[in-house]
Short mmCIF file of C-alpha atoms in Angstrom, two decimals:
data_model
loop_
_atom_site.label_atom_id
_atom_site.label_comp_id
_atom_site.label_asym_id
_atom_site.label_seq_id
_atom_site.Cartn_x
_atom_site.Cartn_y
_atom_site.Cartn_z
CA UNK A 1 35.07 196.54 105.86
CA UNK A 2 35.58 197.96 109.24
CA UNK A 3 37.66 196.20 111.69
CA UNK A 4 38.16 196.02 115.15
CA UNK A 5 41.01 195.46 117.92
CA UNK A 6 40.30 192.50 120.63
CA UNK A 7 42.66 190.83 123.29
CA UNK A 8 43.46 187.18 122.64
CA UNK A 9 44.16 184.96 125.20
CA UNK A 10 48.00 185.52 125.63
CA UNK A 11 47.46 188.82 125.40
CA UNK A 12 47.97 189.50 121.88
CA UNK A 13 45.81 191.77 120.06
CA UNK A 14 44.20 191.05 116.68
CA UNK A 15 42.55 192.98 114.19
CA UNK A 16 39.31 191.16 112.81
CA UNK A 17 37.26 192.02 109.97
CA UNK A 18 33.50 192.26 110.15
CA UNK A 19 33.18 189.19 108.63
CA UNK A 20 35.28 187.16 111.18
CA UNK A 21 33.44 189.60 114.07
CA UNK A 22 30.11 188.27 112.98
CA UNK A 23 31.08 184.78 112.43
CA UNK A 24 32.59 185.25 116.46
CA UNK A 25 29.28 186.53 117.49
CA UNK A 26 26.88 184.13 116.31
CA UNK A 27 29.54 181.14 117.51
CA UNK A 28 30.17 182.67 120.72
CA UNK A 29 25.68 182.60 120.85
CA UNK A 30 25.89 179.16 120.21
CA UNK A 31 28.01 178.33 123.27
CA UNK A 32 31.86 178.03 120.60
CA UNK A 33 34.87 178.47 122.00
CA UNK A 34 35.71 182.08 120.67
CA UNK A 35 39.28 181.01 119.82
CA UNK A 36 38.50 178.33 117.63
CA UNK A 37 36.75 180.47 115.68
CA UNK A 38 39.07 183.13 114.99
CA UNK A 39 41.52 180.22 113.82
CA UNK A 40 38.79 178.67 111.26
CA UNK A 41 38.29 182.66 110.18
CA UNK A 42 41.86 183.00 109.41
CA UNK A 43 42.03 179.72 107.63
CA UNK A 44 39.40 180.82 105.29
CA UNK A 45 40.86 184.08 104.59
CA UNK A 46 44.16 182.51 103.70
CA UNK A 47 42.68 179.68 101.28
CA UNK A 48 40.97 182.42 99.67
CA UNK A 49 43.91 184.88 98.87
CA UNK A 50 45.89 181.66 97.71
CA UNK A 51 42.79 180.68 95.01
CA UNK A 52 43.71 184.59 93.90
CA UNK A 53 47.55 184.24 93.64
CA UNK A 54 46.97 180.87 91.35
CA UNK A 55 44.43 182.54 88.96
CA UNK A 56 46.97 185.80 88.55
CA UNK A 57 49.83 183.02 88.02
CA UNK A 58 47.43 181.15 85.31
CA UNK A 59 47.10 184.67 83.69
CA UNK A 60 50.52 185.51 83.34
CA UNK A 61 51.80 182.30 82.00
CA UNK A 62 49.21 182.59 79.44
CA UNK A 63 50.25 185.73 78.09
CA UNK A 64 53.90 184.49 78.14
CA UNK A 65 52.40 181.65 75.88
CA UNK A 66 51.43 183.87 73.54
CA UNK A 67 54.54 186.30 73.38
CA UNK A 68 56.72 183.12 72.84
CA UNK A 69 54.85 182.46 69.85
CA UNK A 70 55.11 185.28 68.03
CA UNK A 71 58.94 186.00 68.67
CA UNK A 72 61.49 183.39 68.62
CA UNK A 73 63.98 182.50 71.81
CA UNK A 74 65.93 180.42 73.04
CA UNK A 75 65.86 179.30 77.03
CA UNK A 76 68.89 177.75 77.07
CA UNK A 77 72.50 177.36 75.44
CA UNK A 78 71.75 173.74 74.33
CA UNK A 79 68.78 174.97 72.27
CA UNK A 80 70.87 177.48 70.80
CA UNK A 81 74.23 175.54 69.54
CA UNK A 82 71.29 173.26 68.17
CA UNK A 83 69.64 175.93 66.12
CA UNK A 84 73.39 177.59 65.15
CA UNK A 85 74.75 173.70 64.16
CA UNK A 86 71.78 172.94 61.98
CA UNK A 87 71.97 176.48 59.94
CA UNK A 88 75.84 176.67 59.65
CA UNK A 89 75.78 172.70 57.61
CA UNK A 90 73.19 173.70 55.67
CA UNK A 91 75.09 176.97 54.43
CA UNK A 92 78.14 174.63 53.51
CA UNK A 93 76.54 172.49 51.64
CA UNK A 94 74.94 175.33 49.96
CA UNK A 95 78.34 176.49 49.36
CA UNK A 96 80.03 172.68 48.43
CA UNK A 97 77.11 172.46 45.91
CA UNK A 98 77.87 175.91 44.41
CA UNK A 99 81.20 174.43 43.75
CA UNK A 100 80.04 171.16 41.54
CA UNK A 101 78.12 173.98 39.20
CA UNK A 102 79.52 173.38 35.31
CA UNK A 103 80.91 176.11 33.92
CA UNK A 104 78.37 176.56 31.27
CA UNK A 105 75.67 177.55 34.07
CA UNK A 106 78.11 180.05 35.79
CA UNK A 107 75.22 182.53 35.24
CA UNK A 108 72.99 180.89 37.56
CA UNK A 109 75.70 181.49 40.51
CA UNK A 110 74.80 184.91 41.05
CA UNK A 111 71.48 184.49 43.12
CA UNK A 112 72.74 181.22 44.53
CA UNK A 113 75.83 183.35 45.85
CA UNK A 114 73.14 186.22 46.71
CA UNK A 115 71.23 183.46 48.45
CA UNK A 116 74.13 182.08 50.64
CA UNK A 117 75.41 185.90 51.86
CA UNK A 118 71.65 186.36 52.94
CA UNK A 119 72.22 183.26 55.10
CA UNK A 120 74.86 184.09 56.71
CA UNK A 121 74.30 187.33 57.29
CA UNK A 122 70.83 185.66 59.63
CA UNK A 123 73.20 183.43 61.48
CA UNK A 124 75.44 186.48 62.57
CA UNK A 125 72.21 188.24 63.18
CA UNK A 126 70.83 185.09 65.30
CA UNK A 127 74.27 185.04 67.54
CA UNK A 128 73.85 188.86 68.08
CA UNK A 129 70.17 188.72 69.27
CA UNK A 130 71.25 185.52 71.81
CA UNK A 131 74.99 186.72 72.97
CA UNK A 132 73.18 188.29 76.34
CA UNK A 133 72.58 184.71 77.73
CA UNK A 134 75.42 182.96 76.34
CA UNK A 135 78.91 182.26 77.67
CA UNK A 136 81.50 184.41 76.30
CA UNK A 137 83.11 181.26 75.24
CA UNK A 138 80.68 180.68 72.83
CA UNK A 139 79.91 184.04 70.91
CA UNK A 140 83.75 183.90 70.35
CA UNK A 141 83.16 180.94 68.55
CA UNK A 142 80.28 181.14 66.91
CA UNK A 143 81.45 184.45 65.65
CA UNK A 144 84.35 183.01 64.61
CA UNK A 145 82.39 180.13 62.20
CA UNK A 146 80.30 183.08 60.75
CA UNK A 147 83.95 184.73 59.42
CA UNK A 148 85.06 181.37 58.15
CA UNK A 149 81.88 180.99 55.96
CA UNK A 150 82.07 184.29 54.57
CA UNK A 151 85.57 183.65 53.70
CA UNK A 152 84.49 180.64 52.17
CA UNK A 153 81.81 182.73 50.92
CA UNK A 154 84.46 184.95 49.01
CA UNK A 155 86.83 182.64 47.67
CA UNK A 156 84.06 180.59 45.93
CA UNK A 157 83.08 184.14 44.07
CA UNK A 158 86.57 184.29 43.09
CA UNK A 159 86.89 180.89 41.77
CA UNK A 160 83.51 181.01 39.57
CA UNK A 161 82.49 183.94 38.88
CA UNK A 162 84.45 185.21 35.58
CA UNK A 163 86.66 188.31 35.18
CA UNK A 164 85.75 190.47 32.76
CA UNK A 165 88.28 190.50 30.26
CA UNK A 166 89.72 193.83 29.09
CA UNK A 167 92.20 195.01 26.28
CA UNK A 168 93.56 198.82 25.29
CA UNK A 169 92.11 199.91 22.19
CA UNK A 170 94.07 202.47 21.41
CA UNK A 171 96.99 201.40 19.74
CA UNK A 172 100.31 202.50 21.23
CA UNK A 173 102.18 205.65 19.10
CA UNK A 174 104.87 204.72 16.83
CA UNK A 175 108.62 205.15 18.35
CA UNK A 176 110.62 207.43 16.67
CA UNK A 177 114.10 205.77 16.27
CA UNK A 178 116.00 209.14 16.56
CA UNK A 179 114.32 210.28 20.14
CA UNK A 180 114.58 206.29 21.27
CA UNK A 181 118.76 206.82 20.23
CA UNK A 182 119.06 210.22 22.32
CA UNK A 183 117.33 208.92 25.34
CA UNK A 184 119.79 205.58 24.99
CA UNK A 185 122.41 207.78 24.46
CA UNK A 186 121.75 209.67 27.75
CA UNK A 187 120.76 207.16 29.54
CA UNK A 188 124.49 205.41 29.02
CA UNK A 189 126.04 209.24 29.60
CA UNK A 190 124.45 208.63 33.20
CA UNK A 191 125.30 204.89 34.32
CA UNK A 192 128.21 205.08 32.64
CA UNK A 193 130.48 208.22 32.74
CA UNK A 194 132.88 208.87 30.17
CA UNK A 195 136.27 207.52 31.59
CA UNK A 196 139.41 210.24 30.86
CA UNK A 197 142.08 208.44 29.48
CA UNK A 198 145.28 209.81 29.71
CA UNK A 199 148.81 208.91 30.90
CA UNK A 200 151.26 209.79 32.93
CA UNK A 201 152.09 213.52 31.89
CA UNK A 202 155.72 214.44 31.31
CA UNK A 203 155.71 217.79 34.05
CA UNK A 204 158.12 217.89 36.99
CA UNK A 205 157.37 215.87 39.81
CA UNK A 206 158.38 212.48 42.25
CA UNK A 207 158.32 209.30 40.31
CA UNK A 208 159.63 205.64 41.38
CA UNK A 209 160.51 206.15 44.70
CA UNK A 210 160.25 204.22 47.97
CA UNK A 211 160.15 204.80 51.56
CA UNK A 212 161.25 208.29 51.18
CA UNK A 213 160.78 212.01 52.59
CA UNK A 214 159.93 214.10 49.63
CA UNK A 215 159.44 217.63 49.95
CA UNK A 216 158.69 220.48 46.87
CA UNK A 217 158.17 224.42 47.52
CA UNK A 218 156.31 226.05 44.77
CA UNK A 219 157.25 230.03 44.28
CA UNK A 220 156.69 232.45 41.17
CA UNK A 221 154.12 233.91 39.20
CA UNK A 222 154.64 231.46 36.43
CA UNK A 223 153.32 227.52 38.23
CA UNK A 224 152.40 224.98 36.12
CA UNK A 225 151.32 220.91 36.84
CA UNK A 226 153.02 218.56 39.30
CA UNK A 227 152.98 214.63 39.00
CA UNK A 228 153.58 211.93 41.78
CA UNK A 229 153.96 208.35 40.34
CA UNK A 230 154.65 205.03 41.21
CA UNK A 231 155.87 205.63 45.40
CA UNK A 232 155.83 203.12 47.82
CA UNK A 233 155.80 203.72 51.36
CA UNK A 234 156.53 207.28 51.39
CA UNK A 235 155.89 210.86 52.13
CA UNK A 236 155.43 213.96 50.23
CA UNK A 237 154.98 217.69 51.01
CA UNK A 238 154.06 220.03 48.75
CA UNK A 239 154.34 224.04 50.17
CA UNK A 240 152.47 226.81 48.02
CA UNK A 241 150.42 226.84 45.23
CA UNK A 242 150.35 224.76 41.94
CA UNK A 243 148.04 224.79 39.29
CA UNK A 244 147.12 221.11 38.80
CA UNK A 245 148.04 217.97 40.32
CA UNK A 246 148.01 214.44 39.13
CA UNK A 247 148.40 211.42 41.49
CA UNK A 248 149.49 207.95 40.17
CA UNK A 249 149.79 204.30 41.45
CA UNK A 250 150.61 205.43 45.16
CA UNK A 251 150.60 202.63 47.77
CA UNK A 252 150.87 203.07 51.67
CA UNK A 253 152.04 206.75 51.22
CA UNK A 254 151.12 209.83 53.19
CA UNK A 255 150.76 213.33 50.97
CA UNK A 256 150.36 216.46 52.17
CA UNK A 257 149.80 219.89 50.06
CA UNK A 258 149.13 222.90 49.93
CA UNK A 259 146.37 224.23 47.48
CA UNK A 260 146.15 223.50 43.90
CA UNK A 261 144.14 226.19 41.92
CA UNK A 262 142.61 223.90 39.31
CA UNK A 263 142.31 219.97 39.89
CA UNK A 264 143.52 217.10 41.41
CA UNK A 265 143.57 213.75 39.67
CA UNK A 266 143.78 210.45 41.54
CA UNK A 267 144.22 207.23 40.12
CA UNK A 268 145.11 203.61 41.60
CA UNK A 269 145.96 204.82 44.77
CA UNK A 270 145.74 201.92 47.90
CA UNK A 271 146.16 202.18 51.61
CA UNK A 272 147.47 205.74 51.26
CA UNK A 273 146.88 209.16 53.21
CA UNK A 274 145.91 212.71 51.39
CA UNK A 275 145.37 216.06 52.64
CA UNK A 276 144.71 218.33 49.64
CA UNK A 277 142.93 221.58 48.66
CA UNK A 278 141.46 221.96 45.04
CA UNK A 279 138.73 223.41 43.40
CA UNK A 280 137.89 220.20 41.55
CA UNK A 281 138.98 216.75 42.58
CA UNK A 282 138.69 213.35 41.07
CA UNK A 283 139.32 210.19 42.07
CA UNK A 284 139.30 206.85 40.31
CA UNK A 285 140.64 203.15 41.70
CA UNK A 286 141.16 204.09 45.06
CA UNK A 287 141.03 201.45 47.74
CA UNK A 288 141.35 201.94 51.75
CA UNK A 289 142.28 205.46 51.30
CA UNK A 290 141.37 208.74 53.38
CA UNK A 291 141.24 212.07 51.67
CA UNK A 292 141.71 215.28 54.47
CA UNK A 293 139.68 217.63 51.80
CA UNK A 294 138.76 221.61 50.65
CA UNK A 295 137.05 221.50 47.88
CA UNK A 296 135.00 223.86 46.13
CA UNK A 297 133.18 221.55 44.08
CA UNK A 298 131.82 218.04 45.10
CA UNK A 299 134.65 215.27 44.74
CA UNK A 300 133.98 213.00 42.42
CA UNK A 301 135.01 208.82 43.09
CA UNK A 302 134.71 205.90 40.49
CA UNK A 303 135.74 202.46 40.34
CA UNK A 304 136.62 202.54 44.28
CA UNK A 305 135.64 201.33 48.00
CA UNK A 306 136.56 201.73 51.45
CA UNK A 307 137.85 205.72 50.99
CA UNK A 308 136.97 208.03 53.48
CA UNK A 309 136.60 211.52 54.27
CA UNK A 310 137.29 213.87 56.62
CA UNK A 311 137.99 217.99 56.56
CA UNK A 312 141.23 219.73 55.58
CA UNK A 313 144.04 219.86 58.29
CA UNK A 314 146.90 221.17 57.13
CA UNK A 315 149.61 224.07 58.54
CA UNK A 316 152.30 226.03 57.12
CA UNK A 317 154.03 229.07 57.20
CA UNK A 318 151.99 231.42 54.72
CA UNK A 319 149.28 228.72 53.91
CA UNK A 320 146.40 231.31 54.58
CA UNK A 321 148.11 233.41 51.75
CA UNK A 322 148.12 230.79 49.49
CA UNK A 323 144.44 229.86 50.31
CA UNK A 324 143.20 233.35 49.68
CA UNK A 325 145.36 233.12 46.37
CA UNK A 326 143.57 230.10 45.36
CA UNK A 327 140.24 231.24 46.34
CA UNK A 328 140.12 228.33 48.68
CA UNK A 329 140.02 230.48 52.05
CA UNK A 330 136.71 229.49 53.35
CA UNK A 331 135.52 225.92 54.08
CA UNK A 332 132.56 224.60 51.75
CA UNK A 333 131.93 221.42 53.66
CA UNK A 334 131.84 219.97 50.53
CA UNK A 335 134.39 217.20 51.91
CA UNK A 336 131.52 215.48 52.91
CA UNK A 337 129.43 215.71 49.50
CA UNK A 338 130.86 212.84 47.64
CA UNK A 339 129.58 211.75 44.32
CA UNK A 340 129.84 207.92 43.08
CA UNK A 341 130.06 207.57 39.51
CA UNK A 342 129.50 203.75 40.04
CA UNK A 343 126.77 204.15 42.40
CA UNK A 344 123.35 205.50 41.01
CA UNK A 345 120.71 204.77 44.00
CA UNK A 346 119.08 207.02 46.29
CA UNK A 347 120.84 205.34 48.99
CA UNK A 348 123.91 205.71 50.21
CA UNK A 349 126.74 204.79 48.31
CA UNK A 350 128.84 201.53 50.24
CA UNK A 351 132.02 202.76 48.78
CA UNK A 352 132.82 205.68 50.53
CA UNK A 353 131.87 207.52 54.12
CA UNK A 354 132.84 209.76 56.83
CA UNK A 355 135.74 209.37 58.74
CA UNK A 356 134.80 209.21 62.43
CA UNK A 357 136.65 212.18 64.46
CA UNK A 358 138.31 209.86 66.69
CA UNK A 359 139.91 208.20 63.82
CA UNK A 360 141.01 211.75 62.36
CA UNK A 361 144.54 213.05 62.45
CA UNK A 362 145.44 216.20 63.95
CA UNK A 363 146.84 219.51 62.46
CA UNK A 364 149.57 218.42 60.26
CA UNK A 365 151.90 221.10 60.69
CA UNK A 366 155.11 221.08 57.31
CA UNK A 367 156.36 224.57 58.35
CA UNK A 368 159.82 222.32 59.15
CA UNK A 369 160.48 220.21 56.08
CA UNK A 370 164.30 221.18 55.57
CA UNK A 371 165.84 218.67 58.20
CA UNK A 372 166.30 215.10 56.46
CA UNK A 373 164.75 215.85 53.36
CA UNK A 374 164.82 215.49 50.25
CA UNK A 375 163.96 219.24 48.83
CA UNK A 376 163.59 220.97 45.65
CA UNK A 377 162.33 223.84 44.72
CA UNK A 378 160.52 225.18 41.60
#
């Protein structure tokens, strides 16, 4: 269609198509007003592109139609609750009706259980295909009935559906009495120790005395045992080496020695201070007690609480000779490795621990034990 430029009569120009030039010509011929025909001309052109927009609208709605009824949606949040509502009371009274089953037709639960997961497993899948239009609000919630019906879902299964029932077939093997009687037998060696019963040994030593200095040098070749029984409130020191030691009802008494080449035996000691060198030491009934300790094997407590431990600290002149003697020279740091009889856990035994450092004493130094004393000499 070829069109052409023309000057109105405000001065605006126009484009007209050959139809609107011709319809011009043959009004302007019949003696029309050449403006009141362009206006009818563009009239007619608009009607007729408006007649095209409605047919192209009828069009697409129709094919819209027929999409919608092929594929389920939902236009709105209303229509969807609806839809969600109806399904989720029908799958609980699937589920309450599962529950009035007798128990003789617990075989017919399977496919109504089968039947009831398929459900349920649509209504998740109808949130999940909607959740782009709906408030956030609501996914959460619907979501949130879905898990409460499968939970239902589950405990119904548990509560009708029967376990299967199971026994051991193989019989268990005979005991044999004698291996049963070890294994008892070891198993009391362990929780409960043998206890050494003894008594007071008849050797030199300090016995019955009370709030008292009480010093002993050991010298010669020839040293045999030491005892310390029944003191009250007092102090010993022992200087050089002895061969065993045996410690007996002391209360709120300090002892200090030098080192004893075989053992050390505590017993029913309270409140009391030691700081002693041994290559095997044993304690039994101690209460609130700290032991200053070189040891070459692990100490050994029973039958007591509260005791601490702490290292070695103790000076005189020609100790380091006596340690060497005694093959107690280097420290083991077996202070700290305390075994409880009494106490058979992997954890930590309550009974005994480390003395914190800035609860230690210092050096103890006897060098000076002459002055005020009482001294003896073996």
């Amino acid at each position: 269609m070829r069109n052409k430029a023309c000057v109105g009569p405000a001065g605006r120009t126009a484009t007209l198509s050959t139809m609107e030039e011709d319809y011009l010509s043959s009004n302007a011929n019949n003696g029309g007003n050449p403006s009141d025909a362009l206006e009818q001309a563009r009239q007619r052109k608009h009607a007729a592109m408006l007649e095209r927009l409605a047919n192209r609208q009828h069009t697409r709605r129709s094919a819209e139609s027929d999409d919608s009824s092929t594929s389920p949606a939902f236009e709105s949040t209303s229509s969807f609750l609806t839809r969600f509502s109806d399904s989720k009371r029908s799958i609980e009274a699937q589920i309450a009706q599962s529950r009035l089953t007798p128990m003789p037709e617990t075989t017919q639960l399977k496919p109504q259980l089968d039947a009831i997961s398929a459900s349920i497993s649509s209504l998740e899948k109808l949130v999940a295909e909607n959740s782009y239009f709906l408030p956030s609000y609501e996914v959460r919630s619907s979501l949130k009935a879905v898990s409460d019906l499968k939970q239902s879902l589950e405990s119904l299964s548990a509560d009708l559906v029967p376990k299967k029932k199971f026994s051991f077939k193989n019989k268990a093997p005979k005991k044999d009495p004698a291996l049963d009687s070890n294994r008892e037998k070891k198993e009391t060696e362990i929780v409960k120790p043998e206890k050494m019963s003894y008594t007071v040994p008849d050797s030199p030593g300090f016995r019955n005395k009370t709030r008292e200095v009480l010093v002993m040098k050991f010298s010669g070749s020839e040293i045999g045992e030491f005892t310390i029984s029944d003191l009250d409130s007092c102090e010993v020191r022992l200087i050089g080496c002895v061969r065993a030691l045996f410690v007996h009802r002391l209360r709120n008494c300090r002892v200090y020695g030098g080192p004893v080449m075989n053992s050390i035996l505590f017993e029913q000691v309270e409140g009391c201070v030691f700081v002693m060198a041994s290559h095997q030491i044993r304690i039994h009934h101690a209460k609130a007690t700290d032991f200053y300790l070189r040891v070459r094997s692990r100490p050994i407590i029973e039958d007591s609480s509260g005791v601490r431990f702490a290292p070695y600290c103790l000076r005189y002149e020609g100790i380091h000779k006596d340690l060497q003697e005694a093959s107690l020279a280097e420290e083991t740091g077996n202070w700290a490795n305390v075994d409880d009889f009494r106490w058979l856990r992997a954890v930590q035994s309550p009974n005994w621990s480390i003395l914190p450092e800035n609860e230690r004493i210092g050096l103890i130094d006897i060098s000076n034990s002459n002055l005020d004393t009482r001294s003896e000499e073996i």
